[in-house]
Short mmCIF file of C-alpha atoms in Angstrom, two decimals:
data_model
loop_
_atom_site.label_atom_id
_atom_site.label_comp_id
_atom_site.label_asym_id
_atom_site.label_seq_id
_atom_site.Cartn_x
_atom_site.Cartn_y
_atom_site.Cartn_z
CA UNK A 23 30.07 20.18 -20.89
CA UNK A 24 26.53 19.11 -21.76
CA UNK A 25 25.71 15.41 -21.50
CA UNK A 26 24.88 13.78 -24.82
CA UNK A 27 22.06 11.27 -24.70
CA UNK A 28 21.87 8.46 -27.24
CA UNK A 29 18.37 7.28 -28.25
CA UNK A 30 17.50 3.72 -27.35
CA UNK A 31 17.70 1.28 -30.22
CA UNK A 32 15.67 -1.91 -30.75
CA UNK A 33 18.83 -3.84 -29.87
CA UNK A 34 19.12 -1.98 -26.55
CA UNK A 35 15.58 -2.96 -25.68
CA UNK A 36 16.04 -6.55 -26.82
CA UNK A 37 19.20 -6.93 -24.75
CA UNK A 38 17.42 -5.51 -21.72
CA UNK A 39 14.50 -7.93 -22.16
CA UNK A 40 16.86 -10.87 -22.40
CA UNK A 41 18.75 -9.85 -19.24
CA UNK A 42 15.51 -9.60 -17.29
CA UNK A 43 14.23 -12.90 -18.67
CA UNK A 44 17.42 -14.69 -17.66
CA UNK A 45 17.14 -13.11 -14.21
CA UNK A 46 13.70 -14.68 -13.82
CA UNK A 47 11.41 -11.69 -14.38
CA UNK A 48 7.95 -12.89 -15.34
CA UNK A 49 7.03 -9.97 -17.62
CA UNK A 50 10.37 -8.70 -18.98
CA UNK A 51 8.88 -6.94 -22.02
CA UNK A 52 6.47 -4.93 -19.88
CA UNK A 53 9.20 -4.00 -17.42
CA UNK A 54 11.56 -2.85 -20.17
CA UNK A 55 8.79 -0.67 -21.57
CA UNK A 56 8.48 1.02 -18.18
CA UNK A 57 12.22 1.39 -17.73
CA UNK A 58 12.78 2.65 -21.29
CA UNK A 59 10.15 5.36 -20.80
CA UNK A 60 12.27 6.79 -17.98
CA UNK A 61 15.77 6.09 -19.33
CA UNK A 62 17.31 8.89 -21.34
CA UNK A 63 20.00 6.76 -22.92
CA UNK A 64 21.21 3.21 -23.42
CA UNK A 65 23.58 3.69 -20.50
CA UNK A 66 20.76 4.71 -18.17
CA UNK A 67 18.64 1.78 -19.29
CA UNK A 68 21.58 -0.56 -18.64
CA UNK A 69 21.98 0.86 -15.12
CA UNK A 70 18.26 0.44 -14.42
CA UNK A 71 18.27 -3.14 -15.68
CA UNK A 72 21.25 -3.87 -13.43
CA UNK A 73 19.24 -2.62 -10.45
CA UNK A 74 16.26 -4.73 -11.48
CA UNK A 75 18.40 -7.85 -11.95
CA UNK A 76 19.69 -7.28 -8.41
CA UNK A 77 16.09 -7.54 -7.22
CA UNK A 78 15.03 -3.93 -6.78
CA UNK A 79 11.30 -3.43 -7.52
CA UNK A 80 10.71 -1.88 -10.91
CA UNK A 81 8.37 0.66 -9.27
CA UNK A 82 11.15 1.96 -7.04
CA UNK A 83 13.45 2.23 -10.06
CA UNK A 84 11.05 4.26 -12.22
CA UNK A 85 9.73 6.21 -9.23
CA UNK A 86 6.04 5.35 -9.39
CA UNK A 87 3.48 2.55 -9.19
CA UNK A 88 0.13 2.25 -10.94
CA UNK A 89 -2.75 1.91 -8.46
CA UNK A 90 -6.47 2.26 -9.19
CA UNK A 91 -5.55 3.93 -12.47
CA UNK A 92 -3.42 6.53 -10.67
CA UNK A 93 0.32 7.12 -10.68
CA UNK A 94 1.61 6.88 -7.11
CA UNK A 95 5.11 8.20 -6.37
CA UNK A 96 7.32 5.51 -4.79
CA UNK A 97 10.84 6.06 -3.47
CA UNK A 98 13.57 3.44 -2.96
CA UNK A 99 13.05 1.67 0.34
CA UNK A 100 9.31 2.40 0.48
CA UNK A 101 6.66 -0.33 0.39
CA UNK A 102 5.27 -0.69 -3.13
CA UNK A 103 1.45 -0.59 -3.25
CA UNK A 104 0.03 -3.92 -4.45
CA UNK A 105 -2.76 -4.27 -6.97
CA UNK A 106 -4.59 -6.56 -4.53
CA UNK A 107 -4.99 -3.56 -2.22
CA UNK A 108 -7.22 -1.92 -4.83
CA UNK A 109 -10.03 -3.98 -3.24
CA UNK A 110 -9.49 -2.09 0.01
CA UNK A 111 -9.32 1.28 -1.76
CA UNK A 112 -12.42 0.75 -3.89
CA UNK A 113 -14.42 -0.66 -0.99
CA UNK A 114 -13.44 2.39 1.05
CA UNK A 115 -14.44 4.75 -1.75
CA UNK A 116 -17.85 3.06 -1.88
CA UNK A 117 -18.26 3.61 1.88
CA UNK A 118 -17.11 7.24 1.87
CA UNK A 119 -19.01 10.37 0.95
CA UNK A 120 -17.93 13.98 0.45
CA UNK A 121 -16.90 15.52 3.78
CA UNK A 122 -16.33 12.08 5.38
CA UNK A 123 -13.45 12.05 7.84
CA UNK A 124 -11.15 9.25 6.67
CA UNK A 125 -8.12 7.89 8.53
CA UNK A 126 -5.70 5.66 6.58
CA UNK A 127 -3.50 3.69 8.98
CA UNK A 128 -0.22 2.11 7.84
CA UNK A 129 -0.57 4.31 4.78
CA UNK A 130 2.80 3.58 3.16
CA UNK A 131 3.12 5.72 0.05
CA UNK A 132 -0.45 6.97 0.55
CA UNK A 133 -1.93 4.93 -2.31
CA UNK A 134 -5.19 3.98 -0.58
CA UNK A 135 -5.84 7.51 0.62
CA UNK A 136 -4.98 8.91 -2.79
CA UNK A 137 -7.47 6.59 -4.48
CA UNK A 138 -10.25 7.34 -1.99
CA UNK A 139 -9.74 11.11 -2.12
CA UNK A 140 -9.64 11.02 -5.92
CA UNK A 141 -12.75 8.87 -6.26
CA UNK A 142 -14.65 10.80 -3.56
CA UNK A 143 -13.65 14.47 -3.77
CA UNK A 144 -14.17 16.38 -0.56
CA UNK A 145 -13.20 13.74 1.98
CA UNK A 146 -11.10 14.94 4.90
CA UNK A 147 -8.12 12.62 4.76
CA UNK A 148 -5.66 11.80 7.54
CA UNK A 149 -2.90 9.27 6.84
CA UNK A 150 -0.45 7.71 9.30
CA UNK A 151 2.69 5.60 9.01
CA UNK A 152 5.53 4.80 11.36
CA UNK A 153 8.21 4.78 8.62
CA UNK A 154 9.72 8.24 7.92
CA UNK A 155 10.44 7.41 4.26
CA UNK A 156 6.84 6.32 3.71
CA UNK A 157 5.56 9.50 5.39
CA UNK A 158 7.73 11.64 3.12
CA UNK A 159 6.42 9.77 0.08
CA UNK A 160 2.78 9.97 1.21
CA UNK A 161 3.07 13.72 1.71
CA UNK A 162 4.17 14.06 -1.91
CA UNK A 163 1.22 11.99 -3.12
CA UNK A 164 -1.47 13.57 -0.97
CA UNK A 165 -0.46 17.23 -0.85
CA UNK A 166 -2.53 18.26 -3.87
CA UNK A 167 -5.64 16.70 -2.31
CA UNK A 168 -5.17 18.37 1.05
CA UNK A 169 -4.41 15.11 2.84
CA UNK A 170 -2.67 15.38 6.20
CA UNK A 171 0.09 12.84 6.81
CA UNK A 172 1.47 12.01 10.25
CA UNK A 173 4.53 10.06 11.34
CA UNK A 174 3.80 7.80 14.28
CA UNK A 175 2.33 4.60 15.63
CA UNK A 176 -1.25 3.94 14.50
CA UNK A 177 -3.68 6.44 16.11
CA UNK A 178 -1.05 8.02 18.40
CA UNK A 179 -0.17 11.10 16.29
CA UNK A 180 -3.78 12.04 15.52
CA UNK A 181 -5.47 15.03 17.12
CA UNK A 182 -7.74 14.22 20.07
CA UNK A 183 -10.31 16.29 18.20
CA UNK A 184 -10.86 13.25 15.97
CA UNK A 185 -11.88 11.02 18.88
CA UNK A 186 -15.35 9.69 18.17
CA UNK A 187 -15.55 11.65 14.92
CA UNK A 188 -13.94 9.42 12.26
CA UNK A 189 -16.34 8.10 9.63
CA UNK A 190 -13.98 5.62 7.98
CA UNK A 191 -10.72 3.91 8.96
CA UNK A 192 -8.73 1.94 6.41
CA UNK A 193 -5.98 -0.40 7.57
CA UNK A 194 -3.40 -1.98 5.29
CA UNK A 195 -1.23 -3.18 8.14
CA UNK A 196 1.52 -5.72 7.43
CA UNK A 197 0.03 -9.21 7.70
CA UNK A 198 2.83 -11.59 6.74
CA UNK A 199 3.66 -13.93 9.67
CA UNK A 200 7.19 -13.28 10.93
CA UNK A 201 8.49 -16.74 10.07
CA UNK A 202 7.38 -16.30 6.45
CA UNK A 203 9.30 -13.08 5.77
CA UNK A 204 12.30 -15.03 4.50
CA UNK A 205 10.07 -16.75 1.93
CA UNK A 206 9.08 -13.49 0.26
CA UNK A 207 10.50 -12.52 -3.16
CA UNK A 208 13.78 -10.61 -2.91
CA UNK A 209 12.23 -7.36 -4.16
CA UNK A 210 10.09 -7.33 -0.99
CA UNK A 211 12.46 -9.02 1.44
CA UNK A 212 15.53 -6.95 0.51
CA UNK A 213 14.12 -3.66 -0.73
CA UNK A 214 11.05 -2.93 1.39
CA UNK A 215 11.17 -2.13 5.12
CA UNK A 216 10.45 -5.07 7.41
CA UNK A 217 8.11 -2.87 9.41
CA UNK A 218 5.85 -2.78 6.34
CA UNK A 219 5.83 -6.58 5.97
CA UNK A 220 6.04 -8.26 9.38
CA UNK A 221 2.70 -8.83 11.08
CA UNK A 222 3.96 -10.85 14.04
CA UNK A 223 3.49 -14.51 14.86
CA UNK A 224 0.26 -15.03 12.88
CA UNK A 225 0.42 -11.84 10.83
CA UNK A 226 -2.39 -10.13 12.74
CA UNK A 227 -0.66 -8.55 15.73
CA UNK A 228 -0.99 -4.98 14.48
CA UNK A 229 -4.69 -5.53 13.77
CA UNK A 230 -5.18 -6.62 17.38
CA UNK A 231 -3.72 -3.31 18.49
CA UNK A 232 -5.96 -1.39 16.10
CA UNK A 233 -9.04 -3.28 17.31
CA UNK A 234 -8.33 -2.38 20.93
CA UNK A 235 -8.62 1.35 20.27
CA UNK A 236 -10.57 1.86 17.04
CA UNK A 237 -13.86 2.16 18.93
CA UNK A 238 -12.58 5.34 20.55
CA UNK A 239 -12.02 6.98 17.18
CA UNK A 240 -14.95 5.85 15.06
CA UNK A 241 -18.09 7.93 15.02
CA UNK A 242 -21.40 6.14 15.68
CA UNK A 243 -22.17 4.27 12.47
CA UNK A 244 -18.54 4.57 11.38
CA UNK A 245 -16.71 1.88 9.45
CA UNK A 246 -13.32 0.20 9.59
CA UNK A 247 -11.92 -1.69 6.59
CA UNK A 248 -8.88 -3.96 7.02
CA UNK A 249 -7.01 -5.97 4.39
CA UNK A 250 -5.73 -9.49 5.01
CA UNK A 251 -5.18 -12.80 3.26
CA UNK A 252 -8.31 -14.90 2.77
CA UNK A 253 -7.01 -17.63 5.09
CA UNK A 254 -6.67 -15.01 7.84
CA UNK A 255 -10.14 -13.54 7.35
CA UNK A 256 -12.02 -15.73 9.88
CA UNK A 257 -9.55 -14.85 12.64
CA UNK A 258 -9.44 -11.17 11.71
CA UNK A 259 -13.22 -11.08 11.68
CA UNK A 260 -13.23 -12.30 15.29
CA UNK A 261 -10.57 -9.75 16.24
CA UNK A 262 -12.64 -6.83 15.00
CA UNK A 263 -15.94 -8.25 16.22
CA UNK A 264 -14.55 -7.86 19.73
CA UNK A 265 -14.41 -4.10 19.09
CA UNK A 266 -18.22 -4.04 18.90
CA UNK A 267 -20.47 -3.70 15.89
CA UNK A 268 -21.35 -5.70 12.80
CA UNK A 269 -18.54 -7.46 10.92
CA UNK A 270 -18.51 -8.99 7.46
CA UNK A 271 -15.91 -9.94 4.86
CA UNK A 272 -15.45 -8.72 1.28
CA UNK A 273 -13.46 -10.99 -1.07
CA UNK A 274 -11.75 -10.12 -4.34
CA UNK A 275 -12.69 -11.90 -7.56
CA UNK A 276 -9.67 -14.21 -7.31
CA UNK A 277 -10.36 -15.17 -3.71
CA UNK A 278 -6.82 -14.25 -2.66
CA UNK A 279 -7.42 -11.04 -0.74
CA UNK A 280 -10.04 -10.18 1.85
CA UNK A 281 -11.27 -6.97 3.42
CA UNK A 282 -12.83 -7.28 6.86
CA UNK A 283 -15.47 -4.61 7.44
CA UNK A 284 -16.51 -3.45 10.90
CA UNK A 285 -19.52 -1.13 11.15
CA UNK A 286 -20.29 0.40 14.51
CA UNK A 287 -23.81 0.89 15.81
CA UNK A 288 -25.38 3.97 14.22
CA UNK A 289 -26.80 6.73 16.40
CA UNK A 290 -30.47 6.52 17.40
CA UNK A 291 -32.57 7.42 14.39
CA UNK A 292 -29.46 7.24 12.16
#
């Protein structure tokens, strides 16, 4: 027997908004608009609102997140790309050129790589994440652009043929200090993998590991871009300065997010 769907009424939407408002959602009207666009009936909208009230990110419920004007597929249990990371993506796109070899570490759903490859057609994109669910999601997002996605720990799964040949590395490694994980909102703390959040004692442990080996992978004159909180930027700048090259910091307009930029010494005459 075919399922009969009942169109959403204004009362259905109003009830959903009120439930989200009572649950503490900051923008309940906007979230209901997103949910209603996916829901095929009042019953489906009710089920989605129940999931949202329980703390599940709205992006995981509808199956996508907006990032740099693009729709990025997001599955339940996968880290949701943050709007603050658009600074990293747009800075990377400004650094890249067609045919650049780009490696996106800790790629999550592949949002940064998707933005760079869309803004700079022709880049050769390699994306890596240690979480199998994130890798599966990134492959969905990057397949049409020819991006290669690897499951593994940082540079480990990459071909040795990329040693000394990478033009641009982007790093959106987790940078929340371990002791602060329990202070995160429930949508992050309960519905995103800890491996995508926990950056160790000071939040920068994974970056230290990247810094120890990035020089082997970057081409002469290559660039690394790494996201962090602004309070962490001075320390992260020192971490990457030890890798050799020039280091500076790019800040977003709100002064809440920083991108540390390492540029290696260009070749003679370059």
